[in-house]
Short mmCIF file of N, CA and C in Angstrom, two decimals:
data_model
loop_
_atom_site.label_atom_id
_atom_site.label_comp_id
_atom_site.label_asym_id
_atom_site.label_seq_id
_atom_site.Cartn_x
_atom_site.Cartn_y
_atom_site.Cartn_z
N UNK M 56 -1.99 25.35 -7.95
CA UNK M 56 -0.59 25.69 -7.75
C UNK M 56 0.17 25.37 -9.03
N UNK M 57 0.78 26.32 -10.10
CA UNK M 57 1.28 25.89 -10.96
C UNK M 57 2.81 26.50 -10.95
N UNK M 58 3.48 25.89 -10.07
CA UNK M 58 4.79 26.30 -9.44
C UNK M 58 5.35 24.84 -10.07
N UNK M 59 6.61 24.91 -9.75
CA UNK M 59 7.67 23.71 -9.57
C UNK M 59 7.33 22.34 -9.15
N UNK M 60 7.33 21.42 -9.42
CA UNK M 60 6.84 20.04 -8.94
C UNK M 60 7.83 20.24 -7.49
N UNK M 61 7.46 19.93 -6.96
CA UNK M 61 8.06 20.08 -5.30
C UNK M 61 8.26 18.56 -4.91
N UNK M 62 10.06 18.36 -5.06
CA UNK M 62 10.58 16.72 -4.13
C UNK M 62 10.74 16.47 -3.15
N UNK M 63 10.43 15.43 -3.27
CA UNK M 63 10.27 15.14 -1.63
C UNK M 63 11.54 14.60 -1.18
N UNK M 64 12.32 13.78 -2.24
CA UNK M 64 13.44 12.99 -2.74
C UNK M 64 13.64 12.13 -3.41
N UNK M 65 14.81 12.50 -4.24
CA UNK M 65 15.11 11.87 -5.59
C UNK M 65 14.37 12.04 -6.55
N UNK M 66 13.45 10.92 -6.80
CA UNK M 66 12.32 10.90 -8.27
C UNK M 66 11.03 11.32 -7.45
N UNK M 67 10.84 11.20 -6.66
CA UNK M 67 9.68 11.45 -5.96
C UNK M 67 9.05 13.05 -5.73
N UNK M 68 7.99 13.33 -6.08
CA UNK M 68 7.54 14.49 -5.88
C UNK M 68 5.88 14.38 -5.45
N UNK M 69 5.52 15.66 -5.00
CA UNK M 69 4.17 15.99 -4.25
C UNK M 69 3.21 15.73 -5.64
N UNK M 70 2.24 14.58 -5.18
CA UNK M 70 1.33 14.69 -7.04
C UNK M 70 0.11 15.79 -7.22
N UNK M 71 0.06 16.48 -8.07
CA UNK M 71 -0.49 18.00 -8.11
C UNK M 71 -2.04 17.56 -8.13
N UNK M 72 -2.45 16.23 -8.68
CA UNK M 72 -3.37 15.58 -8.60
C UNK M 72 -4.04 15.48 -6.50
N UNK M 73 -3.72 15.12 -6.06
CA UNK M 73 -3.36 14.88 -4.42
C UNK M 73 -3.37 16.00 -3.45
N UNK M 74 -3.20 16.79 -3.89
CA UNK M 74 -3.43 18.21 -3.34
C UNK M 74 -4.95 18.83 -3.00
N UNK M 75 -5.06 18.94 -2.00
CA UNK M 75 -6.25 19.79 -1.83
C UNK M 75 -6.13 21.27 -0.83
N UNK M 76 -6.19 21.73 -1.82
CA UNK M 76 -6.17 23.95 -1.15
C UNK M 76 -7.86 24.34 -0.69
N UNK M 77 -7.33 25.40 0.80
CA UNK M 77 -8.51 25.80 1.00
C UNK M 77 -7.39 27.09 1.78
N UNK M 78 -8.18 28.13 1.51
CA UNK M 78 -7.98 29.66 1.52
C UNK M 78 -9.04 30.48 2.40
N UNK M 79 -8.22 31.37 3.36
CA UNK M 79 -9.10 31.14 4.21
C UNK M 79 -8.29 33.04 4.60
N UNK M 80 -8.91 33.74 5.18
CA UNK M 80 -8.35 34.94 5.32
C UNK M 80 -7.65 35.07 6.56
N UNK M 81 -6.44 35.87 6.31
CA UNK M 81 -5.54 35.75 7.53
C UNK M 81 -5.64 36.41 8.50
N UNK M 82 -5.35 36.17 9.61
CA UNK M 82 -5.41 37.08 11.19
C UNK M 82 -3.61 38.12 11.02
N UNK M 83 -4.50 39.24 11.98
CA UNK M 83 -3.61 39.78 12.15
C UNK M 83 -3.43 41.16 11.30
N UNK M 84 -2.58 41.86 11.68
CA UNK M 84 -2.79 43.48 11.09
C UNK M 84 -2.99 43.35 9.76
N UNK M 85 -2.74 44.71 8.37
CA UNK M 85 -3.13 44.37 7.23
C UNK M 85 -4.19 45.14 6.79
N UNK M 86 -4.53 46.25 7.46
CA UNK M 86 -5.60 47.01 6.90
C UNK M 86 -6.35 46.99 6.20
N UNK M 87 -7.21 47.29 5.14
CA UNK M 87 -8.19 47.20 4.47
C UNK M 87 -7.89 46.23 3.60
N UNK M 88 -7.26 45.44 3.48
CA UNK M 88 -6.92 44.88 2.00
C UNK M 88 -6.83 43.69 3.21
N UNK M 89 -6.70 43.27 3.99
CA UNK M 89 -7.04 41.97 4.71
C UNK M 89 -8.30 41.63 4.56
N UNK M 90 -8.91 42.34 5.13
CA UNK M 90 -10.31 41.97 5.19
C UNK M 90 -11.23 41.14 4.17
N UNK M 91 -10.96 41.67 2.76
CA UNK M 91 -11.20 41.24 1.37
C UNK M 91 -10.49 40.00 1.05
N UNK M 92 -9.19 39.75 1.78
CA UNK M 92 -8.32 39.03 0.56
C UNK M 92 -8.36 37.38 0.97
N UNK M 93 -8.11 36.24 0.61
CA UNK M 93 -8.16 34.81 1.15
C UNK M 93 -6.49 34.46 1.27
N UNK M 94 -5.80 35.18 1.66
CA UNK M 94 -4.51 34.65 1.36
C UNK M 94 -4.15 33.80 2.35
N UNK M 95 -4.12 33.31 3.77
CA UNK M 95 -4.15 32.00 4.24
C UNK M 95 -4.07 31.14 3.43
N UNK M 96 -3.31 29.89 2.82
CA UNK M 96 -3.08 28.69 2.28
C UNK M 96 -3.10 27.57 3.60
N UNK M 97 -3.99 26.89 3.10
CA UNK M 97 -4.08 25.68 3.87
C UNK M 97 -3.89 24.36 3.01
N UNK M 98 -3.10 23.30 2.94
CA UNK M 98 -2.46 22.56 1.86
C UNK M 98 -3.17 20.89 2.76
N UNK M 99 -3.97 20.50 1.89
CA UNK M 99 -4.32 18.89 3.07
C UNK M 99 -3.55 17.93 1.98
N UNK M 100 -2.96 16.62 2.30
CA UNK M 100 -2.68 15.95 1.91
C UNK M 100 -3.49 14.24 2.78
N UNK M 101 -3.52 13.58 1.67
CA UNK M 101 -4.50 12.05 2.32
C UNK M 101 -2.74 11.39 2.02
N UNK M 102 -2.61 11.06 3.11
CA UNK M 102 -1.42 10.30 3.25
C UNK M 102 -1.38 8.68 3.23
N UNK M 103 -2.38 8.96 4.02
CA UNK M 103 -3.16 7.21 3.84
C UNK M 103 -2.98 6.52 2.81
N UNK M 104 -3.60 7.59 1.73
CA UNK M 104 -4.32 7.00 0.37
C UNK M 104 -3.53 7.09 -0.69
N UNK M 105 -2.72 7.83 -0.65
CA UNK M 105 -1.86 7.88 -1.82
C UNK M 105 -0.63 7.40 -1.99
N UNK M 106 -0.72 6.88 -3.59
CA UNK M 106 -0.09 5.70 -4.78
C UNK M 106 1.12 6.64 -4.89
N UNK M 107 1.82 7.77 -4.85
CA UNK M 107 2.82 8.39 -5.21
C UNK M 107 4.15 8.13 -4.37
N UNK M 108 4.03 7.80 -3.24
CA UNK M 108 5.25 7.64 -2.18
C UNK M 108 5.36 6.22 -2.03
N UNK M 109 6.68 5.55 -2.21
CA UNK M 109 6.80 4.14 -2.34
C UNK M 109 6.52 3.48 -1.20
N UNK M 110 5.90 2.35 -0.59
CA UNK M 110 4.97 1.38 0.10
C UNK M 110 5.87 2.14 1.79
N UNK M 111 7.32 1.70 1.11
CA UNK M 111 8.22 2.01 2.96
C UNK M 111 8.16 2.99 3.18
N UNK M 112 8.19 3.90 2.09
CA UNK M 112 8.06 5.27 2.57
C UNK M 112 6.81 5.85 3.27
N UNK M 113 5.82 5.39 2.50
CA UNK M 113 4.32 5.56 3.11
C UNK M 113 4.15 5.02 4.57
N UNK M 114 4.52 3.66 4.33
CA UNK M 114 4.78 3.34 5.97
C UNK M 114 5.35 4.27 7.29
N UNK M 115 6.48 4.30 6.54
CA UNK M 115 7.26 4.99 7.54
C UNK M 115 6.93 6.76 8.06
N UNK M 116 6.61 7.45 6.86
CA UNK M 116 5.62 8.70 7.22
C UNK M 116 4.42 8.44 8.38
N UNK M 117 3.69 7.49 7.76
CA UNK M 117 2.27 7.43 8.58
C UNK M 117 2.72 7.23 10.10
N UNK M 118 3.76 6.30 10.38
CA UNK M 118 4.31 5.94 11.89
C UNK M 118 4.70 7.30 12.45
N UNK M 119 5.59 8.01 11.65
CA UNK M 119 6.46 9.47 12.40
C UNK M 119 5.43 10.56 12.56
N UNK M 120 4.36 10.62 11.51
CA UNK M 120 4.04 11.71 11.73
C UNK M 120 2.19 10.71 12.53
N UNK M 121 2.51 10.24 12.83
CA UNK M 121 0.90 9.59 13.55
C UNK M 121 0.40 10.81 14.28
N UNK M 122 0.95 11.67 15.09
CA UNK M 122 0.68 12.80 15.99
C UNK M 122 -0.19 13.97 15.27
N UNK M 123 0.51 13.87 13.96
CA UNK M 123 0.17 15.27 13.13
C UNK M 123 -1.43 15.03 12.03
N UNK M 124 -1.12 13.79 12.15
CA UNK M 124 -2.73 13.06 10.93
C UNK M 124 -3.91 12.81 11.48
N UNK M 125 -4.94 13.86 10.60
CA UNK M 125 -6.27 13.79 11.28
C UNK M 125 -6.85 12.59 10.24
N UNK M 126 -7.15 11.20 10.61
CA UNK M 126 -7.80 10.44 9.59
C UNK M 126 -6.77 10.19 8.53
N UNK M 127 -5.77 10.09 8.89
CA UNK M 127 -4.54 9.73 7.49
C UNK M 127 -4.13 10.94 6.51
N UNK M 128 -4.83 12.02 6.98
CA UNK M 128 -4.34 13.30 6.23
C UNK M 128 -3.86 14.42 6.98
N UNK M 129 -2.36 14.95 6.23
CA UNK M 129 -1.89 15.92 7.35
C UNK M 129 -2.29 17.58 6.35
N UNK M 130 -2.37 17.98 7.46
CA UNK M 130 -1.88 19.63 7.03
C UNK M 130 -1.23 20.55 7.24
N UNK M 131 -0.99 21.64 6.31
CA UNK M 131 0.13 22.23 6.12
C UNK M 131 -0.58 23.82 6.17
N UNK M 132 -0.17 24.67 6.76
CA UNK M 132 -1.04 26.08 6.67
C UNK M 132 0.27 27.51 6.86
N UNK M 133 -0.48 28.02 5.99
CA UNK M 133 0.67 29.29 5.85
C UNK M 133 0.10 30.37 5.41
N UNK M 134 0.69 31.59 6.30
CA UNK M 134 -0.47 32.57 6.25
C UNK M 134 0.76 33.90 6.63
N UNK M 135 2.11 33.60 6.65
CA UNK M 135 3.27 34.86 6.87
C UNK M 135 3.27 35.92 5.81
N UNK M 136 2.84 35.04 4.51
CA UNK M 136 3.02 36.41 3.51
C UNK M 136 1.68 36.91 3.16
N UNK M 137 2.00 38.44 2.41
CA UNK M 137 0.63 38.46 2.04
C UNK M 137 -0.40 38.32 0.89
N UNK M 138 0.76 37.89 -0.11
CA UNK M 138 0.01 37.41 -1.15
C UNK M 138 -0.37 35.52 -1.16
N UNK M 139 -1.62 35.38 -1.72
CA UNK M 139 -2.00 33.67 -1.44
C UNK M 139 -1.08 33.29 -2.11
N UNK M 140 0.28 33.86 -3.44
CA UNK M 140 0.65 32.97 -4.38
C UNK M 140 1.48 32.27 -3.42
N UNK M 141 2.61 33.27 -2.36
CA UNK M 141 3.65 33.11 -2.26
C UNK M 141 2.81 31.97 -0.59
N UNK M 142 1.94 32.34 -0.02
CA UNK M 142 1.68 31.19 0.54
C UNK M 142 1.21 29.95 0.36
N UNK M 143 0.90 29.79 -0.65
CA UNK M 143 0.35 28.62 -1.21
C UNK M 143 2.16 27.95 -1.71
N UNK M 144 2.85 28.72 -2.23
CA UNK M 144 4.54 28.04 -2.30
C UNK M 144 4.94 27.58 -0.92
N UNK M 145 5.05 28.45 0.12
CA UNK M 145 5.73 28.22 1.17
C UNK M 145 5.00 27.09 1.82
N UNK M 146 3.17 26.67 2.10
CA UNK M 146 2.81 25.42 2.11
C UNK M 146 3.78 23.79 1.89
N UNK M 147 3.84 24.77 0.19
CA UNK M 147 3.93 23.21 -0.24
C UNK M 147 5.23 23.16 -0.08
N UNK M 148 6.54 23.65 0.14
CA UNK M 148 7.77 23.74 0.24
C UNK M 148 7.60 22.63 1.61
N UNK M 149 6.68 23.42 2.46
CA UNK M 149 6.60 22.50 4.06
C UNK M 149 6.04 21.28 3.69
N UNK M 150 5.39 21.05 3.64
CA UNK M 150 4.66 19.84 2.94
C UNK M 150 5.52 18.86 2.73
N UNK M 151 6.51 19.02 1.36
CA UNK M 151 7.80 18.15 1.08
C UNK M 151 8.74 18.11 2.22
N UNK M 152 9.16 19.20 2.46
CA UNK M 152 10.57 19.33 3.50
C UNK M 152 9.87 17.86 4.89
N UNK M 153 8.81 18.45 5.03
CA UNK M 153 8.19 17.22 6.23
C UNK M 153 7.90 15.97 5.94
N UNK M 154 7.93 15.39 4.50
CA UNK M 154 7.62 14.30 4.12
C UNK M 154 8.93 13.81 3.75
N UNK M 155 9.89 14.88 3.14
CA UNK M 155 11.27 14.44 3.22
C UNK M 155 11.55 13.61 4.50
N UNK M 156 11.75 14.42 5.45
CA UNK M 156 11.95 14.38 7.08
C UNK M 156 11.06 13.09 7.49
N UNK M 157 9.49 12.69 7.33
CA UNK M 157 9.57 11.50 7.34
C UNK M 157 9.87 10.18 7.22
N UNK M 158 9.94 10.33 5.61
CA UNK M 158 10.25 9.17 5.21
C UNK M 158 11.76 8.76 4.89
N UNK M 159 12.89 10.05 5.61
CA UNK M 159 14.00 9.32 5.33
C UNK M 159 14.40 8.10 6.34
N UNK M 160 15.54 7.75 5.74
CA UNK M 160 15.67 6.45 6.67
C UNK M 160 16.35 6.58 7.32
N UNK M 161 15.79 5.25 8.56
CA UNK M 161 16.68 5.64 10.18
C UNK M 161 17.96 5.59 10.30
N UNK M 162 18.60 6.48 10.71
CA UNK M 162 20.35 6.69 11.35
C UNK M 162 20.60 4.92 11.37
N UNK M 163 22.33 4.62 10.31
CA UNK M 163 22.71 3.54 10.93
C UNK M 163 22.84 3.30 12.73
N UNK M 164 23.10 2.15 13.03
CA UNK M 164 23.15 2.30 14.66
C UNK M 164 24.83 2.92 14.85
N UNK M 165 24.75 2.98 15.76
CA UNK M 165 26.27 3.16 16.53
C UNK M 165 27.27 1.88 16.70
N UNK M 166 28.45 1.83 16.52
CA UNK M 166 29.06 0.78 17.00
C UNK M 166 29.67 1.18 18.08
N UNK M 167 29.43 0.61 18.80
CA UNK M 167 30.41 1.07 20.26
C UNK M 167 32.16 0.50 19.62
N UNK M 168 32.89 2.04 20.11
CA UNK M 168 34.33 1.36 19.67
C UNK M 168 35.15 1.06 20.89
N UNK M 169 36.17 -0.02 21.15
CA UNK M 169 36.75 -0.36 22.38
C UNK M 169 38.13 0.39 22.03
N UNK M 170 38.32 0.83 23.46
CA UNK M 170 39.36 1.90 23.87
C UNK M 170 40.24 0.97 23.77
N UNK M 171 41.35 1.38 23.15
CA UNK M 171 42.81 0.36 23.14
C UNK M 171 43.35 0.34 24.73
N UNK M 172 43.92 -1.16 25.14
CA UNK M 172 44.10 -1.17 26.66
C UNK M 172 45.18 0.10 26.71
N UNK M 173 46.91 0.31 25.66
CA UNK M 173 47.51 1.20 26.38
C UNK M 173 47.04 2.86 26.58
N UNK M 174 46.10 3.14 25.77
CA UNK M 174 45.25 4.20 26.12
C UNK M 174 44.55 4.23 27.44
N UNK M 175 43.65 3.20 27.97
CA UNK M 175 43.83 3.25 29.49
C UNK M 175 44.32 2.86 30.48
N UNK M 176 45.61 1.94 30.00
CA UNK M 176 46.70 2.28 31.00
C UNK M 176 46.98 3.45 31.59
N UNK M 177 47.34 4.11 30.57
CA UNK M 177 48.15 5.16 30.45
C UNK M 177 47.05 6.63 31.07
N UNK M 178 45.88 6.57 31.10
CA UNK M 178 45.12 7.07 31.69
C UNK M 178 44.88 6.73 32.90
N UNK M 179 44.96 5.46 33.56
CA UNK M 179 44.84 5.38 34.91
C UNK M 179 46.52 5.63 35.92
N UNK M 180 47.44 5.65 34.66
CA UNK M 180 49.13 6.28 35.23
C UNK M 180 48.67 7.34 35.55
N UNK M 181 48.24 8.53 34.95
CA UNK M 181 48.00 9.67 34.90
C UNK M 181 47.15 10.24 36.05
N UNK M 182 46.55 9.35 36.53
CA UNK M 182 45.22 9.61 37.49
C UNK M 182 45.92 9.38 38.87
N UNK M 183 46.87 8.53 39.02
CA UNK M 183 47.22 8.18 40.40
C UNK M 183 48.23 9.02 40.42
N UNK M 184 49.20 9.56 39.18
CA UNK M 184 50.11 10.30 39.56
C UNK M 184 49.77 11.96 39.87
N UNK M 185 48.34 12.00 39.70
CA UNK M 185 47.87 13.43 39.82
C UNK M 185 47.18 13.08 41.41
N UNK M 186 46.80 12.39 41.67
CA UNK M 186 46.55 11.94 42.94
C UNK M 186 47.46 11.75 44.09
N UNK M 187 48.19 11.44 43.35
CA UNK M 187 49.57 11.70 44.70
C UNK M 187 50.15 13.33 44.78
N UNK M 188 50.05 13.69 43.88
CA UNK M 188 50.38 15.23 43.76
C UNK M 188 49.81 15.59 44.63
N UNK M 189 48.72 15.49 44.36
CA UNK M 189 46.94 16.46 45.68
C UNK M 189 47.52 15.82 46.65
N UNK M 190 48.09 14.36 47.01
CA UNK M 190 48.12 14.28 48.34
C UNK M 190 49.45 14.39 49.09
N UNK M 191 50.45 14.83 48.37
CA UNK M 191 51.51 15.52 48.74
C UNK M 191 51.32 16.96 48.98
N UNK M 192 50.33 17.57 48.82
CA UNK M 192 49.87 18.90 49.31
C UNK M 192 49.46 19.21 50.50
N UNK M 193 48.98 18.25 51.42
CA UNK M 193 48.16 18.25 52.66
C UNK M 193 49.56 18.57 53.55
N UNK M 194 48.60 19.25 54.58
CA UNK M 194 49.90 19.44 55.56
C UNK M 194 49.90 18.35 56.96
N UNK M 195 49.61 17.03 56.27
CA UNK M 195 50.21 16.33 57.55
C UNK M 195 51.91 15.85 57.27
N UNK M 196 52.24 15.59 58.50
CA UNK M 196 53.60 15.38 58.12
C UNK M 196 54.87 16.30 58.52
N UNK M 197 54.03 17.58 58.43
CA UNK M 197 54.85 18.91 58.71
C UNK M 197 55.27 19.37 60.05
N UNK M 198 55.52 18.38 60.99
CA UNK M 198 55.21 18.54 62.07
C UNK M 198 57.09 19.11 62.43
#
């Protein structure tokens, strides 16, 4: 792949070293020129093993994506276009975008904020005076 170093974030990028491609022919219509061609991109990465993503980050990938890793290595497969160049890009685009998505860091928490009391005062005024309304509607009384 001699495309763009692909980030994952910030200084960090996919190491071209770390990469392992396997090409594989694609399903699906494509007439004669399918049959011949390997354009399927299949992109493996050893997640486990590799020195390129900083210690928390590595951590924190291996935990999120535990579902997706066969043996500490995930993969990435792309087979929409029909030339291998442009799938072998769109791979590795996924590749980063998902390692982005791993290893960013977790949402601050929430602070719960407290409702100022005359705000629900003034909401429970509102509630009884709509409540007496409804019950000034009934027809007892009308006698």
């Amino acid at each position: 792949m001699s495309g763009p170093p692909y980030v994952i974030r910030g200084s960090v990028s996919l190491p071209e070293a770390e990469l392992m491609w396997r090409f594989s022919r694609s399903s699906g219509p494509g007439g004669q020129h399918v049959n011949t061609s390997d354009s399927k991109a299949e992109l493996r990465f050893d997640l486990a093993k590799t020195e390129a993503l900083p210690p928390v980050w590595k951590e924190r990938a291996l935990e999120r994506l535990d579902g997706r890793l066969a043996g500490g290595v995930i993969t990435v497969s792309a087979s929409e276009h029909r030339s291998q160049w442009r799938n072998r890009e769109t791979a590795a685009v996924r590749l980063a975008s998902l390692l982005a998505e791993a290893t960013a860091p977790p949402p601050r928490a929430r602070r719960k904020s407290k409702i100022p009391r005359g705000i629900n005062e003034r909401r429970l005024r509102e509630k009884k005076q709509r409540s007496e309304t409804k019950r000034g509607r009934t027809g007892r009384g009308w006698t």
